[in-house]
Structure formats: structure tokens, C-alpha cells
Coordinates of C-alpha atoms in Angstrom, one line a residue:
X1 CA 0.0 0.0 0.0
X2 CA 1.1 3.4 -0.6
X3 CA 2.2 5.7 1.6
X4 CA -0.3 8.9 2.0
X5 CA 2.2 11.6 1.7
X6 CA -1.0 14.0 2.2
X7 CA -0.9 13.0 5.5
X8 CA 3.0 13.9 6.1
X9 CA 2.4 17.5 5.4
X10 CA 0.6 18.2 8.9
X11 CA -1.4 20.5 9.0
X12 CA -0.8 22.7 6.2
X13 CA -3.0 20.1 4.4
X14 CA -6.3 20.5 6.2
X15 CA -8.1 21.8 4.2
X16 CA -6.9 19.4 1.4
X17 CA -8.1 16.6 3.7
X18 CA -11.2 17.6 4.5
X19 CA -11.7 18.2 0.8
X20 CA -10.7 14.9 0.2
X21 CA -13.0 13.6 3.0
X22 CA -15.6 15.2 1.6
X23 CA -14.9 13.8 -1.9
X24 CA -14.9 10.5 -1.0
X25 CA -18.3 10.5 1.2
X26 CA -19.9 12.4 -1.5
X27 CA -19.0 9.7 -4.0
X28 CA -20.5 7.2 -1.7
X29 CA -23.5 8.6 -0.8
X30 CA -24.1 9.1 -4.6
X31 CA -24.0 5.4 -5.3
X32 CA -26.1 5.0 -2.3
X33 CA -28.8 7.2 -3.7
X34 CA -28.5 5.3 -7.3
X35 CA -28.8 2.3 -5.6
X36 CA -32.3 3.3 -4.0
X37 CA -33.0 4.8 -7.7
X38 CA -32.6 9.0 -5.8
X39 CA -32.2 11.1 -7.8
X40 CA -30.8 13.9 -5.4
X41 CA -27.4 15.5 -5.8
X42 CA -25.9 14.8 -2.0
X43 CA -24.4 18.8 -2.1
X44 CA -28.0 19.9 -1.9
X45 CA -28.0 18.0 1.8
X46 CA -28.1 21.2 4.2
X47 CA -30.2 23.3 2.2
X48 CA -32.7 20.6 1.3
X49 CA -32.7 19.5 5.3
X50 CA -32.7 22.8 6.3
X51 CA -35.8 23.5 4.4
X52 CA -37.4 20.6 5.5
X53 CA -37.3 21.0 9.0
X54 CA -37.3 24.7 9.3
X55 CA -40.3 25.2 6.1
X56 CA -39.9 28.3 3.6
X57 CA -37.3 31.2 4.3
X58 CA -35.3 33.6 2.4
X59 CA -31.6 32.6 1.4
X60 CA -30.1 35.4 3.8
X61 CA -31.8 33.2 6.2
X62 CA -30.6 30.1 4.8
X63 CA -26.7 31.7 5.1
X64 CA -27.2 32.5 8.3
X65 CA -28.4 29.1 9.8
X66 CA -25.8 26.7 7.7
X67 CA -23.3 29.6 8.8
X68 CA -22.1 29.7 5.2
X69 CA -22.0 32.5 2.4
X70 CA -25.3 34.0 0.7
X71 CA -23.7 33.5 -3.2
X72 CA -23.0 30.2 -1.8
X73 CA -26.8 29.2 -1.1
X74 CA -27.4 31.2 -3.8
X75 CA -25.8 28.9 -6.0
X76 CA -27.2 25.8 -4.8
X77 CA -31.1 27.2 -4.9
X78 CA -30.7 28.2 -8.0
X79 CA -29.6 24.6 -9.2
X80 CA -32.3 23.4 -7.1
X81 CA -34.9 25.1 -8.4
X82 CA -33.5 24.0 -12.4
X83 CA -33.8 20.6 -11.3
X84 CA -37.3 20.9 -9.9
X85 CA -36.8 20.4 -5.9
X86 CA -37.2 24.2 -4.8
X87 CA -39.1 26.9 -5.6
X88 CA -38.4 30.7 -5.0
X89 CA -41.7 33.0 -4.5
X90 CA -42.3 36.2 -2.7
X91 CA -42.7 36.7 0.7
X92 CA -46.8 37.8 1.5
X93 CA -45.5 40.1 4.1
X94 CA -42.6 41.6 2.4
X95 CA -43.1 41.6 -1.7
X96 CA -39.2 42.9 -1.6
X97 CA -37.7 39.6 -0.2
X98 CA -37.9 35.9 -2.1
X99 CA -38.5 32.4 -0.1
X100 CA -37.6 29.2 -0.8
X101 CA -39.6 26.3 -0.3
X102 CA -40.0 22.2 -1.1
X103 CA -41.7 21.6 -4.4
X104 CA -43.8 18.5 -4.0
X105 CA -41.3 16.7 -6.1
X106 CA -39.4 17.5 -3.0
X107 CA -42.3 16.5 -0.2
X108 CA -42.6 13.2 -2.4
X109 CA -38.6 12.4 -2.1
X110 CA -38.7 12.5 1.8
X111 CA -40.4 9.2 2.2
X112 CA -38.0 7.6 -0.4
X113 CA -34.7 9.3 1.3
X114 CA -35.4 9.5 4.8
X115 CA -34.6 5.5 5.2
X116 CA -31.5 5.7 3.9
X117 CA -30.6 9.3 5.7
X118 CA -31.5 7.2 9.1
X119 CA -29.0 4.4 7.7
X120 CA -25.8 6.7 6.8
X121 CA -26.2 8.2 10.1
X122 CA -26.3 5.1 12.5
X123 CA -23.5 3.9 10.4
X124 CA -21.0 7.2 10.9
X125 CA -22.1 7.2 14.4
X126 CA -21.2 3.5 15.4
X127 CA -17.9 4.3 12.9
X128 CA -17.4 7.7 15.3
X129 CA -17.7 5.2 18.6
X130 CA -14.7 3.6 17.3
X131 CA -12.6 6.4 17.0
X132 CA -10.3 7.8 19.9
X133 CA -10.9 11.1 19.3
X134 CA -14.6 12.1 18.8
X135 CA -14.1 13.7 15.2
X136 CA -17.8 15.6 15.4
X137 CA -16.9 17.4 18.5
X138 CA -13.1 18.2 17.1
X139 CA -14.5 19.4 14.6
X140 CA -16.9 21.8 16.5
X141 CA -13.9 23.1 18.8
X142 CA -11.8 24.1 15.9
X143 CA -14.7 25.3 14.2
X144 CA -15.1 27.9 17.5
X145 CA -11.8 28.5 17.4
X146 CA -11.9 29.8 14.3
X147 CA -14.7 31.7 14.8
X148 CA -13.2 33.5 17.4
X149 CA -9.8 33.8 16.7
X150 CA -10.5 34.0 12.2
X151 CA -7.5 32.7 10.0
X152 CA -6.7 34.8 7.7
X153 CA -6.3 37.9 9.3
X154 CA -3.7 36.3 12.0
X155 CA -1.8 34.2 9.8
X156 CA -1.3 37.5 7.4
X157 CA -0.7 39.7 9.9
X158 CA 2.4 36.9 11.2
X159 CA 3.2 37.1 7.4
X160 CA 3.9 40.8 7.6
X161 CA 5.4 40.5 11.3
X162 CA 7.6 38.0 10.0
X163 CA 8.5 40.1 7.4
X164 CA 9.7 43.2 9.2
X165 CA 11.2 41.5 12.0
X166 CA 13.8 40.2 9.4
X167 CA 14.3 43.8 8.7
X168 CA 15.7 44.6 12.1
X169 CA 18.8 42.5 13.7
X170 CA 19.7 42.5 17.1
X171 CA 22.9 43.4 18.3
X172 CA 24.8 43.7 21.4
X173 CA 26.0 46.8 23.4
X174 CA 28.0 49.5 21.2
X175 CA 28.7 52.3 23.2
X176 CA 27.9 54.4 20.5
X177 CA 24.4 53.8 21.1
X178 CA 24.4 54.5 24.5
X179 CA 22.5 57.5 23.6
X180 CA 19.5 55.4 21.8
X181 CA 19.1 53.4 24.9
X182 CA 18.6 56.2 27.0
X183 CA 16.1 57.8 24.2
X184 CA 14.3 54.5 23.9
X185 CA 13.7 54.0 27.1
X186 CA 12.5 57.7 27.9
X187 CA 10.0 57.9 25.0
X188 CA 8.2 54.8 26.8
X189 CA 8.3 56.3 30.5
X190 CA 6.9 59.8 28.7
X191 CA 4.2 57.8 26.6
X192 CA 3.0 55.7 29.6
X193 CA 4.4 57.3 32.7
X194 CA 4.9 61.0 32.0
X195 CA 8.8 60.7 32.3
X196 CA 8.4 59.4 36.0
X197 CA 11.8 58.4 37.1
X198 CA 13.1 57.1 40.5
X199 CA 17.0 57.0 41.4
X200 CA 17.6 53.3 39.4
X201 CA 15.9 54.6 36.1
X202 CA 18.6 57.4 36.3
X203 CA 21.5 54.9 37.6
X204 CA 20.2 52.1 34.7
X205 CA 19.4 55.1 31.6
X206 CA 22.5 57.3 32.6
X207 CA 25.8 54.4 33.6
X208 CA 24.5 51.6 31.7
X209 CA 28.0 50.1 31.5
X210 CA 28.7 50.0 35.4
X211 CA 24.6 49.3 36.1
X212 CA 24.8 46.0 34.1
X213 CA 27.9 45.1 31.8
X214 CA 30.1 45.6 35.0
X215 CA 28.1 43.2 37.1
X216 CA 27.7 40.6 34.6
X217 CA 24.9 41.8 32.6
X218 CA 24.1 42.6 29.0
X219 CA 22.5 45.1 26.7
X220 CA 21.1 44.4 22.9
X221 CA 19.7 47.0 20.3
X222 CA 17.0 46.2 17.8
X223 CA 18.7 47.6 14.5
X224 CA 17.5 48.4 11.2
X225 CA 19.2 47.0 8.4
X226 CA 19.8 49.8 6.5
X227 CA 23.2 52.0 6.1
X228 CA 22.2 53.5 9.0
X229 CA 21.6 50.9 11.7
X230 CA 19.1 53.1 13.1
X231 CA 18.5 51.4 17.1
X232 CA 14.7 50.6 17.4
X233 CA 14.3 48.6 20.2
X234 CA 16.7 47.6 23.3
X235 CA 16.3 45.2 26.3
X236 CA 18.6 44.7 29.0
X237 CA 19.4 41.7 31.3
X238 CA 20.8 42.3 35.0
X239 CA 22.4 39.7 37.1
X240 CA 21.1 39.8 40.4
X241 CA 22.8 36.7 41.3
X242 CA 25.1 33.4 39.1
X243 CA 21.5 31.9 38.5
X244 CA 18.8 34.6 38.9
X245 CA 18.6 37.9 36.5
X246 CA 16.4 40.4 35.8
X247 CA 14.8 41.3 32.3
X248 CA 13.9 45.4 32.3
X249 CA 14.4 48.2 30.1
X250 CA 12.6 47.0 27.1
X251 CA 11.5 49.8 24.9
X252 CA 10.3 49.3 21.1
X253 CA 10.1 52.6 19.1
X254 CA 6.2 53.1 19.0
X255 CA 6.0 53.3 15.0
X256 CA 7.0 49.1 14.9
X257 CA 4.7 47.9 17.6
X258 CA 2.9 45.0 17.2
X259 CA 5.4 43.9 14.3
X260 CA 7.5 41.1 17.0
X261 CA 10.5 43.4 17.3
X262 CA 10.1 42.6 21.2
X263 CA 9.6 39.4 21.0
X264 CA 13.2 38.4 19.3
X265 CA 14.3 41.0 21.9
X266 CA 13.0 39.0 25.1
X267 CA 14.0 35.6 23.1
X268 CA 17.6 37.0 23.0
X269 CA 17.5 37.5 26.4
X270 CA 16.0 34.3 27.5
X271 CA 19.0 32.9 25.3
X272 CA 21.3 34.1 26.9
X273 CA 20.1 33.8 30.2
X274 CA 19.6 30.1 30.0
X275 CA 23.2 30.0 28.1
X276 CA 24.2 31.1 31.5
X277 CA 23.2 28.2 33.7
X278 CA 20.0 30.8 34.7
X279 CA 17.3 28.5 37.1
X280 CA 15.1 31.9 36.7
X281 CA 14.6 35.2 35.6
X282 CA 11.8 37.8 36.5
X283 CA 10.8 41.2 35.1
X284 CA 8.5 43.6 36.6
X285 CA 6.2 45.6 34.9
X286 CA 2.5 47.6 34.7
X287 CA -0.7 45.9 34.1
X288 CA -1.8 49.1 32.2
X289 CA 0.7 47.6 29.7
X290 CA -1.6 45.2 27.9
X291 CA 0.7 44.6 24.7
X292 CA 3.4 43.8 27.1
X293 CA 2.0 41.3 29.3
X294 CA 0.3 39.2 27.0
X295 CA 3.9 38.7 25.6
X296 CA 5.4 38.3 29.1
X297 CA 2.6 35.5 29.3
X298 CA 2.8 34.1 26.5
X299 CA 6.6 33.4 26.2
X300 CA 5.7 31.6 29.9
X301 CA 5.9 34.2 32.6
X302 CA 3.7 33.8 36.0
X303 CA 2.7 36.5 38.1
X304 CA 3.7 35.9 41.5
X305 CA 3.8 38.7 44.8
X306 CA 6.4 40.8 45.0
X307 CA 8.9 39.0 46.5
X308 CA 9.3 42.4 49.2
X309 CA 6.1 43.3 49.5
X310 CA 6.5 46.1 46.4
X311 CA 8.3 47.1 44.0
X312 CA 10.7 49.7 44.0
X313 CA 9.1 51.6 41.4
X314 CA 6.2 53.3 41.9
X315 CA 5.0 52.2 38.2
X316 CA 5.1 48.6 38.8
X317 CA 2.4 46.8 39.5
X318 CA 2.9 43.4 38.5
X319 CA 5.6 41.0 39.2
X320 CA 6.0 37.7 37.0
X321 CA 8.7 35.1 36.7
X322 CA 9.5 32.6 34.6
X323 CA 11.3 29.0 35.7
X324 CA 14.5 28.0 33.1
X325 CA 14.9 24.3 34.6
X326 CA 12.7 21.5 34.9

């Protein structure tokens, strides 16, 4: 037996599959249907049942229910109705809007079909029973899922991330930039602090080199890749101890947010830090900064109480950690 390479490609093949699936049942229930001497094209299903156990109703309605397009149903009625098994008249309270209905060519069909409708569905469900995953109610999660979270929007906007995060490198500490980090770091406190500043932000923005390169710490830039390697984005890491350090300072120029600049920075840091025999590192930071901690939680931070009660800066509001050993 061959192998089914469709299968090997994950994934990215689902809707191939579920073609394919579809296909293949199609097919079947066709030769069913010739075999009972029905004459009923299996695609017209929903519709058809639709119609039958919800009576007449326009094909906005129809959409709507079967929770696909209106050219879609469209389509299909209007093959229907050229094959005899629906017919499209005004609506007596609205003149303006069209409903479908059952012709009787239709009503005389049900007692011919609904034997063999009963028949295909005890046999997918005792074929379901057998399964270790419930396919039906996979099906309906990802369908939710979907609904909720959409998939094309998402997967272009990763597209477009994708594509401008390999316009910026990281680097590490030049002190020619020395400067940027300090003007980085000051547009954020002046956007979402009004340039607050306690007696670290000064020590950290203004000495740099002795606040963290002297102790052990390090310093990266998010550069463009263009002749001028224009900084737009930085992060720092500060050892606090050989296996604990502290992520802070990470400022993304406003005009790139959302585009997963500070995502490869916090994944350089996190490489770094694990590079370094880290068991944990811990950041604090603002729950007002909603972009930010989604990313915090989604690359695995936990919030956790301040380990002294509060934090030093006034700002913070959150504290969050995040385990690098098993």
C-alpha cells in the first residue's frame, strides 16, 4: 500500500483533507442514492434538510443558519430550483424579499430518502464510537476557534510581522548607542508614565555600562538593516545573582509595535540567560501595559507577589517570573 504523503504535510493540508474527505463521502452517498433509484445531488444536503425541518425562508436566512456565504446558497437554490426540488416565490408580508420552499417533487422524495438518511447516520455514528478522538466534537472546537480567533487575518498579519522582524537585527552593546538606549527608554516612560523616574531609572538610563555590563549583565539594540543601523528597540538583562537575573528596560520605538520586534528581543535574552546556567529570571512591569504582558505571558511568565512586598518603582504593579529548569 502506498504511503499517503498527504498525511506527512501536517497541518498545512487541512483543508486538502477535508476536501478529500468530503470527496470521498460524496461519492458514496451518490452510489447510495443510485442504488435506492434517488435522484438527489448529495451537495443539496443542508439546504434541502434545512428546508425541511425549518419550512420556507429567504436565502439570507438560509446563510445565516448553515453559517455559510449568501452567493453560496445562492448557487445551490438556484440549481435546485432548475432541477425541480425548490421553488423561490415572494414573501406575502414583504413583496421585496424571495423564499424558498420544497416543491412537492421534494415532499414526495422525503419518504424515499429518509430510510436511507436514518441508515448513513447510525452507520458514521457507530464508525465515530470507534474512533479515539470524537471527530464531530473536534471538529466543532476548531470550528469555534476559528470563529473566534478568524484565520486569515492572523496568519497575514504573522506574514507581515515576520517580514519586518527580518528587517531589524539584534545586536549587542556598542557604546555608541548609548544614547538610543537612553532615548528608547525615555520615550516609553513619557508615553505611559509621564517621564516618572526614580534613582535606578537614572543609575540604569544614565551608567549603563557599570549598572549592568560591570556586574555581569548585557545590553542588545533592535537595529534596522539599513546603512544606518538606526537602534529601534533595546532590552537589558541584569544579574542579580550566578542563577537569577532580571529582564527590564525593554523599549520598542512606537512606529514598529505589534510587528515582534520585542519578541526576538526578550528571546535573546531568554538565550542568553539560559546560556548562562539561569534557574530563573523575572521582570516587573504595569498591568496598564496590555501589549506587554500578553507577551510576558505568552513566552511563559507567571505573576507571582512581590517578593518584598513592592516594588521599587512606583509604576510597577505586577511581578512575573518565569522557571528555566525543569
Amino acid at each position: 500500500m502506498q504511503p499517503d504523503l498527504m498525511r506527512s504535510f501536517g497541518n498545512l493540508s487541512l483543508g486538502s483533507r477535508l476536501r478529500r474527505l468530503s470527496d470521498r463521502l460524496v461519492q458514496d452517498v451518490v452510489s447510495l442514492y443510485q442504488a435506492q433509484g434517488i435522484d438527489l445531488n448529495p451537495t443539496f444536503f443542508p439546504l434541502f434538510n434545512l428546508l425541511v425541518q425549518e419550512g420556507r425562508m429567504s436565502v439570507t436566512q438560509a446563510a445565516e443558519l448553515l453559517g455559510v456565504s449568501h452567493p453560496a446558497i445562492s448557487k445551490i437554490a438556484r440549481k435546485m430550483i432548475t432541477e425541480g426540488w425548490l421553488t423561490k416565490t415572494p414573501d406575502p408580508e414583504d413583496e421585496r424579499r424571495q423564499l424558498l420552499a420544497l416543491t412537492p417533487q421534494s415532499e414526495a422524495l422525503l419518504d424515499e430518502i429518509k430510510p436511507v438518511w436514518r441508515e448513513i447516520k447510525q452507520y458514521l455514528d457507530r464508525l465515530m464510537l470507534t474512533q479515539q478522538h470524537p471527530l464531530l466534537d473536534a471538529l466543532n472546537e476548531f470550528e469555534q476557534s476559528l470563529d473566534q480567533q478568524g484565520f486569515y487575518q492572523p496568519v497575514l498579519n504573522s506574514i507581515r510581522e515576520r517580514q519586518n522582524i527580518e528587517e531589524v537585527e539584534v545586536v549587542g552593546w556598542d557604546e555608541t548607542r548609548r544614547d538610543d538606549f537612553n532615548r528608547l527608554n525615555m520615550a516609553w516612560l513619557n508615553k505611559y508614565f509621564n517621564g516618572e523616574m526614580i534613582d535606578l531609572d537614572h543609575q540604569a538610563l544614565n551608567t549603563p555600562e557599570s549598572y549592568y555590563l560591570a556586574k555581569g549583565g548585557y545590553i542588545w539594540f533592535a537595529c534596522r538593516q539599513d546603512e544606518l543601523r538606526t537602534p529601534v528597540g533595546c532590552i537589558a538583562l541584569a544579574r542579580v545573582s550566578d542563577d537569577r537575573f532580571e529582564i527590564s528596560k525593554m523599549a520598542v520605538d512606537e512606529a514598529i509595535h505589534g510587528q515582534g520586534v520585542g519578541r526576538e528581543l526578550m528571546l535573546t535574552a531568554l538565550t542568553k540567560a539560559r546560556q548562562l546556567g539561569a534557574r530563573e529570571v523575572f521582570l516587573e512591569t504595569a498591568s496598564i501595559l496590555e501589549r506587554a504582558v500578553r507577551l510576558y505571558q505568552n513566552m511563559g511568565f507567571s505573576e507571582i507577589p512581590h517578593p518584598e512586598g513592592k516594588s521599587a518603582y512606583p509604576r510597577s504593579d505586577m511581578y512575573l517570573t518565569l522557571s528555566l529548569r525543569d
